[in-house]
Tab-separated table of C-alpha atoms in Angstrom:
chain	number	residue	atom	x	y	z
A	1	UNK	CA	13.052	-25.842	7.750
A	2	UNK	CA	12.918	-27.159	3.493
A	3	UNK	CA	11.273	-24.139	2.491
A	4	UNK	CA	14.277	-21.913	3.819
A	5	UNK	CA	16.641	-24.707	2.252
A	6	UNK	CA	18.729	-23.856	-0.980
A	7	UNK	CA	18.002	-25.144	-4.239
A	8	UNK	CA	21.162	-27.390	-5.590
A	9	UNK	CA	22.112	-25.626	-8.412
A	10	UNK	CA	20.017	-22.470	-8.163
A	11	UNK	CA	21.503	-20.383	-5.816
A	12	UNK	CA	20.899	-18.211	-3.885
A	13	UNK	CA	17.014	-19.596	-4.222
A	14	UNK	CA	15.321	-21.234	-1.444
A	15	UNK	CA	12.687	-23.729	-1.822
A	16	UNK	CA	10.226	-20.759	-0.994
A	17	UNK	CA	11.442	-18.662	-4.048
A	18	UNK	CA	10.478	-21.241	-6.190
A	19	UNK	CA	7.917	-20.631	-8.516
A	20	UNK	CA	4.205	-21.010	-7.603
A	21	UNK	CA	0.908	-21.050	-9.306
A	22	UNK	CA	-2.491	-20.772	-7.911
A	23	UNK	CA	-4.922	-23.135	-9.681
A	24	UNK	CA	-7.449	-25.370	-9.495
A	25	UNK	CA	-5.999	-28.147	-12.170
A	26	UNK	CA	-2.413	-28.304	-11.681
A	27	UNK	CA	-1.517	-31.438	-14.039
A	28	UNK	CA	-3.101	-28.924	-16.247
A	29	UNK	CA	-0.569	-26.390	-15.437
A	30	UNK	CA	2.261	-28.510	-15.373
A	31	UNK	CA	2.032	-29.768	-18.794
A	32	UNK	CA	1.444	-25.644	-20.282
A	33	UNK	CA	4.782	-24.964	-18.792
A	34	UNK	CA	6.118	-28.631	-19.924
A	35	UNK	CA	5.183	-26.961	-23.629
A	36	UNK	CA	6.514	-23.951	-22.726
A	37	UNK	CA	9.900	-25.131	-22.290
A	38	UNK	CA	9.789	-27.537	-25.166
A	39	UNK	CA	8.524	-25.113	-27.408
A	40	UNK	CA	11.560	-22.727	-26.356
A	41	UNK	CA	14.118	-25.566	-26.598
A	42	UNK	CA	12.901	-26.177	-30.814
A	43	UNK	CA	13.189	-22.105	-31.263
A	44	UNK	CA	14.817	-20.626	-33.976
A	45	UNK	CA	15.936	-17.900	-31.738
A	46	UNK	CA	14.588	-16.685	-28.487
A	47	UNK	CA	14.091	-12.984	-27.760
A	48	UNK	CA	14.939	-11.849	-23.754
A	49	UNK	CA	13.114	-8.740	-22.266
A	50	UNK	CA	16.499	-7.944	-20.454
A	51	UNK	CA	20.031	-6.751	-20.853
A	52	UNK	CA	23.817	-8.012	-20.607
A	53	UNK	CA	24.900	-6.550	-17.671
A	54	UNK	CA	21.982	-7.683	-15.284
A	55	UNK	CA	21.870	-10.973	-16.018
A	56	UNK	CA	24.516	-12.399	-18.227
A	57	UNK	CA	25.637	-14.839	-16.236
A	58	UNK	CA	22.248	-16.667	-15.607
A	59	UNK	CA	21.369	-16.381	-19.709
A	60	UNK	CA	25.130	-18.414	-20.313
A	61	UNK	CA	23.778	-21.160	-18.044
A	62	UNK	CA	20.780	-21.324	-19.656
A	63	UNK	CA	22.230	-21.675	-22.939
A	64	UNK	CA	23.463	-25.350	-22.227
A	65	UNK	CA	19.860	-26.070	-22.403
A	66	UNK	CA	18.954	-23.943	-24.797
A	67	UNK	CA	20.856	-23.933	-27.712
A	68	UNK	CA	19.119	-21.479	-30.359
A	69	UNK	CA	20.821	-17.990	-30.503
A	70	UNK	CA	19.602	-15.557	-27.398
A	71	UNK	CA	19.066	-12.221	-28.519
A	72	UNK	CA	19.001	-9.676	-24.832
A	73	UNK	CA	17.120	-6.081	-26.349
A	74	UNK	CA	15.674	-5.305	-23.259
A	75	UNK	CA	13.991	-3.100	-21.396
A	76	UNK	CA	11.305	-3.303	-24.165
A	77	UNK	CA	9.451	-0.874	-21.621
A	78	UNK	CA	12.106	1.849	-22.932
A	79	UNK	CA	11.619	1.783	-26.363
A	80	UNK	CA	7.446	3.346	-25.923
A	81	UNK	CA	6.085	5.933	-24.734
A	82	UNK	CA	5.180	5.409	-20.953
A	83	UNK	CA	0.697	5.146	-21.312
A	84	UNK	CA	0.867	2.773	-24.581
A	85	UNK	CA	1.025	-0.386	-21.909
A	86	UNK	CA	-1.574	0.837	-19.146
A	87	UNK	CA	-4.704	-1.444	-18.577
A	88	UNK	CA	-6.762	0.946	-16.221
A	89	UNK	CA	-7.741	4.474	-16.557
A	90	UNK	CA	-4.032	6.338	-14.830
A	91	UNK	CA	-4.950	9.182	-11.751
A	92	UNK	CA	-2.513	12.118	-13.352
A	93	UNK	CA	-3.134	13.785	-9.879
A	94	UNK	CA	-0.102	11.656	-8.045
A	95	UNK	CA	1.894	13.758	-10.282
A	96	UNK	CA	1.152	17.133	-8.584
A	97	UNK	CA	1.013	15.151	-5.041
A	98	UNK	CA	4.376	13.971	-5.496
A	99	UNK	CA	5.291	17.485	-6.682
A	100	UNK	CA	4.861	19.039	-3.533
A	101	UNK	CA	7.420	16.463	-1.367
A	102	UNK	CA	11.331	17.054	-1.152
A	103	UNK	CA	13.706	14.212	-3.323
A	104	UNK	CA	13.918	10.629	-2.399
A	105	UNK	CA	10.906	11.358	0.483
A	106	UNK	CA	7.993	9.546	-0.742
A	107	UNK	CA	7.700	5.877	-0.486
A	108	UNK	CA	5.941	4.256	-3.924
A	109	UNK	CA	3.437	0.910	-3.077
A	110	UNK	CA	1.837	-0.999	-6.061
A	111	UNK	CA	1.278	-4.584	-6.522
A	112	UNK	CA	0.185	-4.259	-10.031
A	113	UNK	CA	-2.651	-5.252	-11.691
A	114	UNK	CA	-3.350	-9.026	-10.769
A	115	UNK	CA	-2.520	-9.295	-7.102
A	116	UNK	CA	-5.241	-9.748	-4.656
A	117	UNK	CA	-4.721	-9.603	-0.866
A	118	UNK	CA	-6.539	-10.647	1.931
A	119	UNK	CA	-8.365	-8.174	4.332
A	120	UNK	CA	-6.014	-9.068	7.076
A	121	UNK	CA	-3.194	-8.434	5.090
A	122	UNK	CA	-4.970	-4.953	4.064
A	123	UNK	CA	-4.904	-4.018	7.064
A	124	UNK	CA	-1.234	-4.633	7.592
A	125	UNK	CA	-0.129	-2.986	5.145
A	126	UNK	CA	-2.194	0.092	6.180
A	127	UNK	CA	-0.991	-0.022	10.000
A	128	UNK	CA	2.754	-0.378	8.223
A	129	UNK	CA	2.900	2.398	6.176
A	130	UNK	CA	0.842	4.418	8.809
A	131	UNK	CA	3.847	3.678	11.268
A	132	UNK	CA	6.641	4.201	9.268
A	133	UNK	CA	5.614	7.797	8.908
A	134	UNK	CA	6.740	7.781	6.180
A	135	UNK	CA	5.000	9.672	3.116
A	136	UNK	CA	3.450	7.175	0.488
A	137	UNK	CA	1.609	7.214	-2.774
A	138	UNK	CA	-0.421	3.829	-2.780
A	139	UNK	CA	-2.083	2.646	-6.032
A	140	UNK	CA	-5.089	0.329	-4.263
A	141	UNK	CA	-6.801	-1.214	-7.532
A	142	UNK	CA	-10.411	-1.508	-6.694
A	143	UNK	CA	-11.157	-5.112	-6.213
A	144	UNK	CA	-7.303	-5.999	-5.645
A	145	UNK	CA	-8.801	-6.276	-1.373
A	146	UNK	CA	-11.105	-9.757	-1.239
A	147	UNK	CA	-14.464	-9.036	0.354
A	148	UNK	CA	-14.155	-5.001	-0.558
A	149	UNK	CA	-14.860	-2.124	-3.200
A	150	UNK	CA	-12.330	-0.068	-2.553
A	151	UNK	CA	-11.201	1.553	0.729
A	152	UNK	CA	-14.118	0.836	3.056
A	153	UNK	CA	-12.022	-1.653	5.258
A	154	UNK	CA	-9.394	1.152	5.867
A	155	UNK	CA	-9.171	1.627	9.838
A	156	UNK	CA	-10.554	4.608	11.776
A	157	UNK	CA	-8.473	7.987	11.391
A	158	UNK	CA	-6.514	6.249	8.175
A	159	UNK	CA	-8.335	8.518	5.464
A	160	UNK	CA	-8.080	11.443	8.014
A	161	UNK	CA	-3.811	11.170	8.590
A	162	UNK	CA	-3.671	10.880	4.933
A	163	UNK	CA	-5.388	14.389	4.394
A	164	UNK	CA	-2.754	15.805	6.940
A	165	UNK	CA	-0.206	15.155	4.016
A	166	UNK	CA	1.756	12.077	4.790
A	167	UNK	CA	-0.154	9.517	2.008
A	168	UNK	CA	-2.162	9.983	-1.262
A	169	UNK	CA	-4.503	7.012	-2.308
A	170	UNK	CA	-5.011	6.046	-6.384
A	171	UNK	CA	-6.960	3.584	-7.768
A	172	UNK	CA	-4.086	3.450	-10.468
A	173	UNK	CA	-1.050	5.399	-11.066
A	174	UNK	CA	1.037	6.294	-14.273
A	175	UNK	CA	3.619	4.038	-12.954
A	176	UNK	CA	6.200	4.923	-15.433
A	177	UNK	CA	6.440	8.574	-14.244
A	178	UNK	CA	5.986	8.093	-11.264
A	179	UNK	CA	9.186	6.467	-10.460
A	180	UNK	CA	10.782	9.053	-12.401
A	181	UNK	CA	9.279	11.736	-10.269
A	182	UNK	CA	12.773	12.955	-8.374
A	183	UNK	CA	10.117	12.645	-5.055
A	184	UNK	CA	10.360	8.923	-4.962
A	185	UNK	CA	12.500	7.119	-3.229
A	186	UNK	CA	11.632	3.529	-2.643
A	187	UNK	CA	9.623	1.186	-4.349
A	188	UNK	CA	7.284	-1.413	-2.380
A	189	UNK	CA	6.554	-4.103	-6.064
A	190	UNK	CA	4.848	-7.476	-5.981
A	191	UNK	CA	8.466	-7.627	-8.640
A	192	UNK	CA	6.371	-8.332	-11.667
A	193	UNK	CA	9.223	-8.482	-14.199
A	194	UNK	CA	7.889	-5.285	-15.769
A	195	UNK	CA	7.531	-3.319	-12.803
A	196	UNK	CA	11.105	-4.633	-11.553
A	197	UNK	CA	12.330	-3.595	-15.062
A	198	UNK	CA	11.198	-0.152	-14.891
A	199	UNK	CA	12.269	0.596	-10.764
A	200	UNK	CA	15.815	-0.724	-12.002
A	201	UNK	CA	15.615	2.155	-14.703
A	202	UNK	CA	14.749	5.297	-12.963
A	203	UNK	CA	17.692	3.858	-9.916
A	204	UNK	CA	14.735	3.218	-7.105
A	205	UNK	CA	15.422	0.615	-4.490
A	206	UNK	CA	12.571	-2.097	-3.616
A	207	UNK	CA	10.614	-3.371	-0.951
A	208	UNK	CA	9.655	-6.837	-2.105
A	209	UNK	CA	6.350	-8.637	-1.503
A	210	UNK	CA	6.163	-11.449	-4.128
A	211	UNK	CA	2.856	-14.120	-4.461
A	212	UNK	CA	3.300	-16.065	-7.230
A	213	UNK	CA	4.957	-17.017	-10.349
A	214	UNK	CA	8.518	-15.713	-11.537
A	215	UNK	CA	7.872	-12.732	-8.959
A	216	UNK	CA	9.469	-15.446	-5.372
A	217	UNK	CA	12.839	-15.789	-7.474
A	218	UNK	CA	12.828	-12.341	-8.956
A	219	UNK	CA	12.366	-10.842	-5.124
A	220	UNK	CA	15.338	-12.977	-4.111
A	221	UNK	CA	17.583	-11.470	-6.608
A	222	UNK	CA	16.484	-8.097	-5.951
A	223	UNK	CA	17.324	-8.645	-2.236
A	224	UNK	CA	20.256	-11.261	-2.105
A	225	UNK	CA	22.518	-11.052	-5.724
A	226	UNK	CA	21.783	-7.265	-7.363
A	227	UNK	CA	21.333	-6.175	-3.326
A	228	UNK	CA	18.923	-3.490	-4.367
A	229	UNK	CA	16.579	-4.207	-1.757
A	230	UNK	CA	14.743	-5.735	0.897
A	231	UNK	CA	12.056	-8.809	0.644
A	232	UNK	CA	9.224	-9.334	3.324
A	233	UNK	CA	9.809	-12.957	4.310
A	234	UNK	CA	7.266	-13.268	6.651
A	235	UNK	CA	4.357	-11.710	4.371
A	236	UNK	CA	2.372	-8.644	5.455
A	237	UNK	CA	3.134	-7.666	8.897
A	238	UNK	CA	3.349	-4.646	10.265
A	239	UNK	CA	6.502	-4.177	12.330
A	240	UNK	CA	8.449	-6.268	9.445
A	241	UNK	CA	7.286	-3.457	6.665
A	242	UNK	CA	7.334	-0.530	9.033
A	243	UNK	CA	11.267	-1.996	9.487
A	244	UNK	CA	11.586	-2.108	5.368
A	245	UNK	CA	10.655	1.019	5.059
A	246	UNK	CA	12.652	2.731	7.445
A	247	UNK	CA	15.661	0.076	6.069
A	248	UNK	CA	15.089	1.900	2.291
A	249	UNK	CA	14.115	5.249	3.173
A	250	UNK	CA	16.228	6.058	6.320
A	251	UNK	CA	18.638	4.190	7.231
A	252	UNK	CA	22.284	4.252	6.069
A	253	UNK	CA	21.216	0.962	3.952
A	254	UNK	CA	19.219	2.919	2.068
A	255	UNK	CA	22.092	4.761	0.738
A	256	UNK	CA	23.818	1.582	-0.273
A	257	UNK	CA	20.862	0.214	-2.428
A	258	UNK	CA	20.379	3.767	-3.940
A	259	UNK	CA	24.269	3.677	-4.997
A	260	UNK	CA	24.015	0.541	-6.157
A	261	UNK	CA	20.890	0.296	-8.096
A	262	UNK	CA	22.192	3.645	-9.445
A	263	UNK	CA	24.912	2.145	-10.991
A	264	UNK	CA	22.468	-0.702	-12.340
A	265	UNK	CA	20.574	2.681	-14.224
A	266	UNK	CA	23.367	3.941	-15.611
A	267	UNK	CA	24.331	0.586	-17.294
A	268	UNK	CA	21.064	0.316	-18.912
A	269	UNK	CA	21.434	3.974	-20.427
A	270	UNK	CA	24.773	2.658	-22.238
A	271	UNK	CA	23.165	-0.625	-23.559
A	272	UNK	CA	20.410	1.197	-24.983
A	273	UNK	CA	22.704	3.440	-26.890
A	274	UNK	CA	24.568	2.811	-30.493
A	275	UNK	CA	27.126	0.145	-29.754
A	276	UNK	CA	25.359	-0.824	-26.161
A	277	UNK	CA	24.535	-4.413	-25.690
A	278	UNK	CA	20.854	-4.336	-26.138
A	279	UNK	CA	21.285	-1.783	-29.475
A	280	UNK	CA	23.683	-4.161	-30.891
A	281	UNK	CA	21.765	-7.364	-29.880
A	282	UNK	CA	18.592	-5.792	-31.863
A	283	UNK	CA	20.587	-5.087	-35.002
A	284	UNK	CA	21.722	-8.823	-34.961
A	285	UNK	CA	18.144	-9.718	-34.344
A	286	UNK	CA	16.941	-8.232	-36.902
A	287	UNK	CA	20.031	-9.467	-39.391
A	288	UNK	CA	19.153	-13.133	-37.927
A	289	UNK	CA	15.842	-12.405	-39.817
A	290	UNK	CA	16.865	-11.263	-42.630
A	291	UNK	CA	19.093	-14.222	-42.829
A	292	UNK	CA	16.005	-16.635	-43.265
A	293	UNK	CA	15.414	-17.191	-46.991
């Protein structure tokens, strides 16, 4: 099938991962991008929200292209306080949930703050995380559901097993600490770069479930090159996430992507410190200014 075919040249993509926009005047959106990349090829300089050893190999391809100096200083995420980047009010009470669960037990699902599912897929995701029995903190932005408020398409008995302990509902969660809470142990992302950025940080393995935009390839990368996870391929359905959960949280797998996202944490810890690759790329950043007469 083409859309599980690689892309020459961008491996390990498929024509799935690809990049995708939902709009009503693509030609429109074809030339913004078109100006995107033009107006990154005649950069002075260009500034990366990432670091050296997560994806140095990709930013030396991409200087053939683009010649102008690359500076890597990410995470930027790292260098403010965690509530200076929040767009919605945060519920501080998934603190003290979380507080009450054993390590690596509880099962974080946010899509962020665009996404917008259908009710079908709702429901899925509902009947998934209900199986899995396993316990879950689930941020479910009101109006992120199409056709609802909030929670009123929930199924019969979904509120009432979450009052039994096993899941705690948010409209929004301080994200940030929350997946440095020592009670989480998975991740289910939409892989916004952010959000990917900060569950690489605190070590927490992902459950991917992409829509659009850079989030297809940065799923794949999560799941097939740093291996620090698992991507839904077939969308929302319910055996395939009560399976990814069980894959992150339980099984022996689960161990592996801990270990090795783990090791992924710990790298970004050194670059951030006084001769680290992002501390030292931000002094020459700021040189490369200073240059400029």
């Amino acid at each position: 099938m083409k859309l599980e075919a690689l892309v020459p040249g961008l491996e390990p993509l498929k024509v799935k991962d690809l990049p995708k926009f939902q709009t009503n005047d693509p030609e429109s959106a074809c030339n913004m991008l078109e100006l995107m990349v033009q107006g990154t090829k005649g950069a002075r300089a260009v500034i990366w929200n990432t670091f050296k050893d997560l994806e140095e190999h990709e930013l030396v391809a991409l200087g053939q292209d683009f010649p102008s100096p690359h500076f890597l200083i990410g995470p930027f995420h790292k260098y403010f306080p965690a509530s200076s980047s929040s767009l919605l009010a945060q519920d501080q009470t998934s603190l003290s949930w979380l507080d009450q669960h054993p390590p690596k037990s509880v099962l974080y699902v946010s899509f962020g703050s665009l996404v917008r599912i259908e009710e079908s897929q709702f429901l899925e995701i509902a009947w998934g995380l209900s199986n899995s029995k396993q316990p879950f903190l689930w941020v479910v932005r009101p109006g992120s559901i199409k056709g609802s408020e909030w929670l009123e398409l929930l199924p019969n008995g979904f509120l009432e097993r979450i009052v039994k302990g096993i899941g705690y509902i948010v409209k929004w969660a301080p994200q940030q600490d929350v997946l440095a809470h020592p009670a989480i142990g998975g991740f289910w992302t939409h892989n916004g770069w952010n959000s990917t950025l900060e569950s690489i940080c605190e070590g927490v393995p992902m459950i991917s479930s992409p829509s659009f935009g850079d989030q297809l390839p940065i799923s794949r990368y999560v799941s097939d090159v740093w291996k620090i996870g698992v991507k839904l391929e077939n969308g929302f359905e319910r055996g395939e996430i009560e399976s990814a959960i069980r894959r992150v949280m339980v099984d022996e797998e689960g161990l592996e992507f801990r270990n090795k996202i783990a090791n992924i944490s710990e790298k970004v810890n050194l670059c951030l410190k006084k001769g680290g690759s992002s501390y030292s790329s931000l002094e020459d950043l700021v040189n490369y200014i200073l240059s400029f007469p």
